[in-house]
N, CA, C and O atoms as a printed pandas DataFrame, in Angstrom:
     atom_number atom_name residue_name chain_id  residue_number  x_coord  y_coord  z_coord
0              1         N          CYS        A               1  -30.956   -5.851   14.447
1              2        CA          CYS        A               1  -31.021   -5.776   12.996
2              3         C          CYS        A               1  -29.591   -5.931   12.441
3              4         O          CYS        A               1  -28.701   -5.148   12.773
4              5         N          ALA        A               2  -29.396   -6.910   11.625
5              6        CA          ALA        A               2  -28.065   -7.176   11.081
6              7         C          ALA        A               2  -27.872   -6.451    9.757
7              8         O          ALA        A               2  -28.813   -6.274    8.982
8              9         N          LEU        A               3  -26.655   -6.043    9.520
9             10        CA          LEU        A               3  -26.318   -5.414    8.252
10            11         C          LEU        A               3  -26.065   -6.497    7.210
11            12         O          LEU        A               3  -25.653   -7.603    7.560
12            13         N          PRO        A               4  -26.303   -6.202    5.955
13            14        CA          PRO        A               4  -25.947   -7.156    4.899
14            15         C          PRO        A               4  -24.458   -7.462    4.943
15            16         O          PRO        A               4  -23.662   -6.629    5.375
16            17         N          ILE        A               5  -24.084   -8.643    4.501
17            18        CA          ILE        A               5  -22.681   -9.072    4.536
18            19         C          ILE        A               5  -21.772   -8.074    3.842
19            20         O          ILE        A               5  -20.693   -7.779    4.357
20            21         N          SER        A               6  -22.168   -7.543    2.691
21            22        CA          SER        A               6  -21.309   -6.619    1.960
22            23         C          SER        A               6  -21.025   -5.354    2.768
23            24         O          SER        A               6  -19.908   -4.838    2.727
24            25         N          VAL        A               7  -22.004   -4.854    3.492
25            26        CA          VAL        A               7  -21.811   -3.662    4.308
26            27         C          VAL        A               7  -20.930   -4.004    5.508
27            28         O          VAL        A               7  -20.047   -3.225    5.868
28            29         N          ASN        A               8  -21.162   -5.165    6.132
29            30        CA          ASN        A               8  -20.310   -5.588    7.248
30            31         C          ASN        A               8  -18.858   -5.684    6.806
31            32         O          ASN        A               8  -17.958   -5.294    7.550
32            33         N          THR        A               9  -18.624   -6.192    5.622
33            34        CA          THR        A               9  -17.273   -6.323    5.102
34            35         C          THR        A               9  -16.638   -4.956    4.909
35            36         O          THR        A               9  -15.469   -4.766    5.244
36            37         N          ILE        A              10  -17.376   -4.020    4.385
37            38        CA          ILE        A              10  -16.864   -2.668    4.162
38            39         C          ILE        A              10  -16.550   -1.994    5.496
39            40         O          ILE        A              10  -15.522   -1.329    5.624
40            41         N          LEU        A              11  -17.420   -2.158    6.483
41            42        CA          LEU        A              11  -17.236   -1.504    7.779
42            43         C          LEU        A              11  -16.160   -2.160    8.624
43            44         O          LEU        A              11  -15.680   -1.547    9.578
44            45         N          LYS        A              12  -15.768   -3.376    8.307
45            46        CA          LYS        A              12  -14.803   -4.095    9.128
46            47         C          LYS        A              12  -13.513   -3.303    9.321
47            48         O          LYS        A              12  -12.993   -3.234   10.435
48            49         N          GLY        A              13  -13.001   -2.718    8.271
49            50        CA          GLY        A              13  -11.746   -1.974    8.369
50            51         C          GLY        A              13  -11.874   -0.592    8.967
51            52         O          GLY        A              13  -10.881   -0.035    9.435
52            53         N          VAL        A              14  -13.049   -0.031    8.966
53            54        CA          VAL        A              14  -13.219    1.333    9.475
54            55         C          VAL        A              14  -14.055    1.400   10.743
55            56         O          VAL        A              14  -14.245    2.481   11.302
56            57         N          GLY        A              15  -14.552    0.272   11.199
57            58        CA          GLY        A              15  -15.431    0.259   12.370
58            59         C          GLY        A              15  -14.807    0.858   13.607
59            60         O          GLY        A              15  -15.406    1.711   14.261
60            61         N          GLN        A              16  -13.596    0.413   13.936
61            62        CA          GLN        A              16  -12.925    0.904   15.149
62            63         C          GLN        A              16  -12.602    2.403   15.050
63            64         O          GLN        A              16  -12.938    3.153   15.967
64            65         N          PRO        A              17  -11.964    2.857   13.968
65            66        CA          PRO        A              17  -11.710    4.310   13.873
66            67         C          PRO        A              17  -13.007    5.131   13.869
67            68         O          PRO        A              17  -13.072    6.203   14.472
68            69         N          LEU        A              18  -14.025    4.623   13.191
69            70        CA          LEU        A              18  -15.295    5.342   13.143
70            71         C          LEU        A              18  -15.926    5.402   14.529
71            72         O          LEU        A              18  -16.482    6.434   14.907
72            73         N          ARG        A              19  -15.849    4.315   15.291
73            74        CA          ARG        A              19  -16.382    4.302   16.657
74            75         C          ARG        A              19  -15.673    5.356   17.508
75            76         O          ARG        A              19  -16.311    6.058   18.293
76            77         N          ILE        A              20  -14.365    5.462   17.349
77            78        CA          ILE        A              20  -13.597    6.449   18.121
78            79         C          ILE        A              20  -14.021    7.867   17.746
79            80         O          ILE        A              20  -14.189    8.716   18.621
80            81         N          VAL        A              21  -14.194    8.126   16.449
81            82        CA          VAL        A              21  -14.629    9.452   15.995
82            83         C          VAL        A              21  -16.012    9.782   16.544
83            84         O          VAL        A              21  -16.256   10.909   16.973
84            85         N          LEU        A              22  -16.909    8.813   16.533
85            86        CA          LEU        A              22  -18.292    9.076   16.927
86            87         C          LEU        A              22  -18.505    9.101   18.429
87            88         O          LEU        A              22  -19.357    9.842   18.918
88            89         N          THR        A              23  -17.735    8.294   19.177
89            90        CA          THR        A              23  -18.000    8.178   20.613
90            91         C          THR        A              23  -16.842    8.626   21.495
91            92         O          THR        A              23  -17.032    8.900   22.680
92            93         N          GLY        A              24  -15.640    8.703   20.919
93            94        CA          GLY        A              24  -14.472    9.037   21.717
94            95         C          GLY        A              24  -13.917    7.842   22.467
95            96         O          GLY        A              24  -13.047    7.998   23.324
96            97         N          SER        A              25  -14.409    6.648   22.156
97            98        CA          SER        A              25  -13.983    5.446   22.857
98            99         C          SER        A              25  -13.741    4.300   21.879
99           100         O          SER        A              25  -14.378    4.217   20.829
100          101         N          ARG        A              26  -12.807    3.417   22.243
101          102        CA          ARG        A              26  -12.551    2.241   21.408
102          103         C          ARG        A              26  -13.558    1.136   21.681
103          104         O          ARG        A              26  -13.666    0.187   20.904
104          105         N          PHE        A              27  -14.291    1.251   22.771
105          106        CA          PHE        A              27  -15.200    0.196   23.187
106          107         C          PHE        A              27  -16.623    0.723   23.253
107          108         O          PHE        A              27  -16.847    1.906   23.508
108          109         N          GLY        A              28  -17.577   -0.160   23.021
109          110        CA          GLY        A              28  -18.968    0.247   23.104
110          111         C          GLY        A              28  -19.836   -0.607   22.216
111          112         O          GLY        A              28  -19.422   -1.677   21.769
112          113         N          PRO        A              29  -21.025   -0.139   21.964
113          114        CA          PRO        A              29  -21.951   -0.897   21.123
114          115         C          PRO        A              29  -21.446   -0.997   19.691
115          116         O          PRO        A              29  -20.478   -0.338   19.311
116          117         N          GLY        A              30  -22.107   -1.820   18.915
117          118        CA          GLY        A              30  -21.760   -1.959   17.508
118          119         C          GLY        A              30  -21.885   -0.638   16.770
119          120         O          GLY        A              30  -22.676    0.228   17.143
120          121         N          ILE        A              31  -21.096   -0.499   15.725
121          122        CA          ILE        A              31  -21.064    0.762   14.977
122          123         C          ILE        A              31  -22.440    1.099   14.394
123          124         O          ILE        A              31  -22.844    2.261   14.361
124          125         N          TYR        A              32  -23.144    0.073   13.940
125          126        CA          TYR        A              32  -24.483    0.291   13.386
126          127         C          TYR        A              32  -25.409    0.880   14.450
127          128         O          TYR        A              32  -26.171    1.806   14.173
128          129         N          ASP        A              33  -25.340    0.335   15.675
129          130        CA          ASP        A              33  -26.173    0.842   16.769
130          131         C          ASP        A              33  -25.804    2.280   17.134
131          132         O          ASP        A              33  -26.676    3.095   17.437
132          133         N          ILE        A              34  -24.515    2.580   17.101
133          134        CA          ILE        A              34  -24.056    3.939   17.397
134          135         C          ILE        A              34  -24.626    4.914   16.376
135          136         O          ILE        A              34  -25.150    5.970   16.731
136          137         N          ILE        A              35  -24.518    4.546   15.106
137          138        CA          ILE        A              35  -25.022    5.414   14.033
138          139         C          ILE        A              35  -26.524    5.630   14.172
139          140         O          ILE        A              35  -27.011    6.751   14.028
140          141         N          LEU        A              36  -27.254    4.558   14.449
141          142        CA          LEU        A              36  -28.706    4.696   14.625
142          143         C          LEU        A              36  -29.044    5.571   15.828
143          144         O          LEU        A              36  -29.972    6.377   15.769
144          145         N          SER        A              37  -28.301    5.418   16.909
145          146        CA          SER        A              37  -28.571    6.196   18.124
146          147         C          SER        A              37  -28.285    7.680   17.931
147          148         O          SER        A              37  -29.050    8.533   18.381
148          149         N          LEU        A              38  -27.179    7.979   17.260
149          150        CA          LEU        A              38  -26.802    9.382   17.066
150          151         C          LEU        A              38  -27.654   10.071   16.008
151          152         O          LEU        A              38  -27.974   11.254   16.134
152          153         N          GLY        A              39  -28.013    9.348   14.989
153          154        CA          GLY        A              39  -28.760    9.939   13.879
154          155         C          GLY        A              39  -27.828   10.475   12.804
155          156         O          GLY        A              39  -26.665   10.784   13.066
156          157         N          LYS        A              40  -28.348   10.577   11.614
157          158        CA          LYS        A              40  -27.555   10.958   10.436
158          159         C          LYS        A              40  -26.868   12.314   10.604
159          160         O          LYS        A              40  -25.677   12.444   10.323
160          161         N          LYS        A              41  -27.608   13.314   11.056
161          162        CA          LYS        A              41  -27.034   14.663   11.147
162          163         C          LYS        A              41  -25.878   14.724   12.143
163          164         O          LYS        A              41  -24.859   15.358   11.869
164          165         N          GLU        A              42  -26.026   14.070   13.299
165          166        CA          GLU        A              42  -24.959   14.088   14.306
166          167         C          GLU        A              42  -23.737   13.319   13.819
167          168         O          GLU        A              42  -22.604   13.740   14.054
168          169         N          VAL        A              43  -23.958   12.197   13.142
169          170        CA          VAL        A              43  -22.841   11.422   12.589
170          171         C          VAL        A              43  -22.089   12.265   11.559
171          172         O          VAL        A              43  -20.860   12.321   11.576
172          173         N          GLN        A              44  -22.820   12.911   10.675
173          174        CA          GLN        A              44  -22.186   13.773    9.667
174          175         C          GLN        A              44  -21.412   14.906   10.333
175          176         O          GLN        A              44  -20.303   15.235    9.912
176          177         N          LYS        A              45  -21.992   15.502   11.368
177          178        CA          LYS        A              45  -21.339   16.606   12.083
178          179         C          LYS        A              45  -20.014   16.152   12.686
179          180         O          LYS        A              45  -19.008   16.850   12.562
180          181         N          ARG        A              46  -20.004   15.000   13.332
181          182        CA          ARG        A              46  -18.785   14.512   13.985
182          183         C          ARG        A              46  -17.715   14.126   12.967
183          184         O          ARG        A              46  -16.530   14.376   13.184
184          185         N          ILE        A              47  -18.126   13.528   11.876
185          186        CA          ILE        A              47  -17.158   13.174   10.827
186          187         C          ILE        A              47  -16.601   14.440   10.193
187          188         O          ILE        A              47  -15.399   14.530    9.943
188          189         N          ASN        A              48  -17.452   15.407    9.935
189          190        CA          ASN        A              48  -16.991   16.675    9.353
190          191         C          ASN        A              48  -16.041   17.420   10.283
191          192         O          ASN        A              48  -15.095   18.058    9.822
192          193         N          MET        A              49  -16.290   17.341   11.600
193          194        CA          MET        A              49  -15.382   17.970   12.558
194          195         C          MET        A              49  -14.001   17.322   12.487
195          196         O          MET        A              49  -12.985   18.015   12.557
196          197         N          LEU        A              50  -13.960   16.003   12.349
197          198        CA          LEU        A              50  -12.676   15.312   12.220
198          199         C          LEU        A              50  -11.965   15.730   10.940
199          200         O          LEU        A              50  -10.765   16.005   10.948
200          201         N          ILE        A              51  -12.709   15.777    9.845
201          202        CA          ILE        A              51  -12.114   16.183    8.567
202          203         C          ILE        A              51  -11.538   17.587    8.674
203          204         O          ILE        A              51  -10.440   17.848    8.183
204          205         N          GLN        A              52  -12.266   18.483    9.307
205          206        CA          GLN        A              52  -11.800   19.857    9.473
206          207         C          GLN        A              52  -10.517   19.892   10.307
207          208         O          GLN        A              52   -9.566   20.588    9.950
208          209         N          LYS        A              53  -10.484   19.148   11.411
209          210        CA          LYS        A              53   -9.297   19.124   12.264
210          211         C          LYS        A              53   -8.096   18.544   11.516
211          212         O          LYS        A              53   -6.984   19.060   11.623
212          213         N          LEU        A              54   -8.325   17.475   10.766
213          214        CA          LEU        A              54   -7.229   16.871   10.012
214          215         C          LEU        A              54   -6.719   17.818    8.938
215          216         O          LEU        A              54   -5.514   17.898    8.697
216          217         N          THR        A              55   -7.628   18.534    8.294
217          218        CA          THR        A              55   -7.246   19.488    7.255
218          219         C          THR        A              55   -6.437   20.628    7.863
219          220         O          THR        A              55   -5.405   21.021    7.321
220          221         N          GLU        A              56   -6.907   21.157    8.987
221          222        CA          GLU        A              56   -6.187   22.246    9.650
222          223         C          GLU        A              56   -4.811   21.775   10.100
223          224         O          GLU        A              56   -3.827   22.497    9.936
224          225         N          HIS        A              57   -4.732   20.589   10.657
225          226        CA          HIS        A              57   -3.444   20.039   11.108
226          227         C          HIS        A              57   -2.502   19.874    9.926
227          228         O          HIS        A              57   -1.317   20.193   10.016
228          229         N          SER        A              58   -3.030   19.378    8.828
229          230        CA          SER        A              58   -2.210   19.165    7.631
230          231         C          SER        A              58   -1.689   20.502    7.099
231          232         O          SER        A              58   -0.522   20.612    6.725
232          233         N          LEU        A              59   -2.548   21.506    7.066
233          234        CA          LEU        A              59   -2.131   22.822    6.578
234          235         C          LEU        A              59   -1.081   23.435    7.492
235          236         O          LEU        A              59   -0.115   24.032    7.016
236          237         N          CYS        A              60   -1.263   23.293    8.801
237          238        CA          CYS        A              60   -0.287   23.834    9.752
238          239         C          CYS        A              60    1.039   23.104    9.599
239          240         O          CYS        A              60    2.099   23.729    9.637
240          241         N          HIS        A              61    0.992   21.801    9.428
241          242        CA          HIS        A              61    2.211   21.021    9.265
242          243         C          HIS        A              61    2.933   21.428    7.979
243          244         O          HIS        A              61    4.159   21.534    7.965
244          245         N          GLN        A              62    2.189   21.653    6.912
245          246        CA          GLN        A              62    2.799   22.060    5.649
246          247         C          GLN        A              62    3.460   23.422    5.800
247          248         O          GLN        A              62    4.536   23.652    5.249
248          249         N          MET        A              63    2.826   24.329    6.542
249          250        CA          MET        A              63    3.406   25.649    6.740
250          251         C          MET        A              63    4.693   25.545    7.546
251          252         O          MET        A              63    5.650   26.263    7.257
252          253         N          ASP        A              64    4.744   24.671    8.548
253          254        CA          ASP        A              64    5.953   24.477    9.347
254          255         C          ASP        A              64    7.095   23.978    8.477
255          256         O          ASP        A              64    8.244   24.378    8.670
256          257         N          LEU        A              65    6.794   23.120    7.534
257          258        CA          LEU        A              65    7.841   22.577    6.669
258          259         C          LEU        A              65    8.430   23.635    5.748
259          260         O          LEU        A              65    9.589   23.544    5.344
260          261         N          ARG        A              66    7.624   24.638    5.421
261          262        CA          ARG        A              66    8.100   25.693    4.502
262          263         C          ARG        A              66    8.979   26.713    5.213
263          264         O          ARG        A              66    9.779   27.397    4.576
264          265         N          LEU        A              67    8.832   26.817    6.534
265          266        CA          LEU        A              67    9.603   27.838    7.271
266          267         C          LEU        A              67   11.030   27.496    7.421
267          268         O          LEU        A              67   11.789   28.262    8.015
């Protein structure tokens, strides 16, 4: 099942980073197939975990700069 051109264009720049977040690997099936295989809830969970880690890292880094 192919994605519409507009969606493919949007995913082009984020496909590789998103694949790494979702699978832990730079290589593998297409991002659309990964998302379908994992399901919406698991994809959201993994993205939210990344956001949380980035937020915590950013806060820790900001605290280091203040010391």
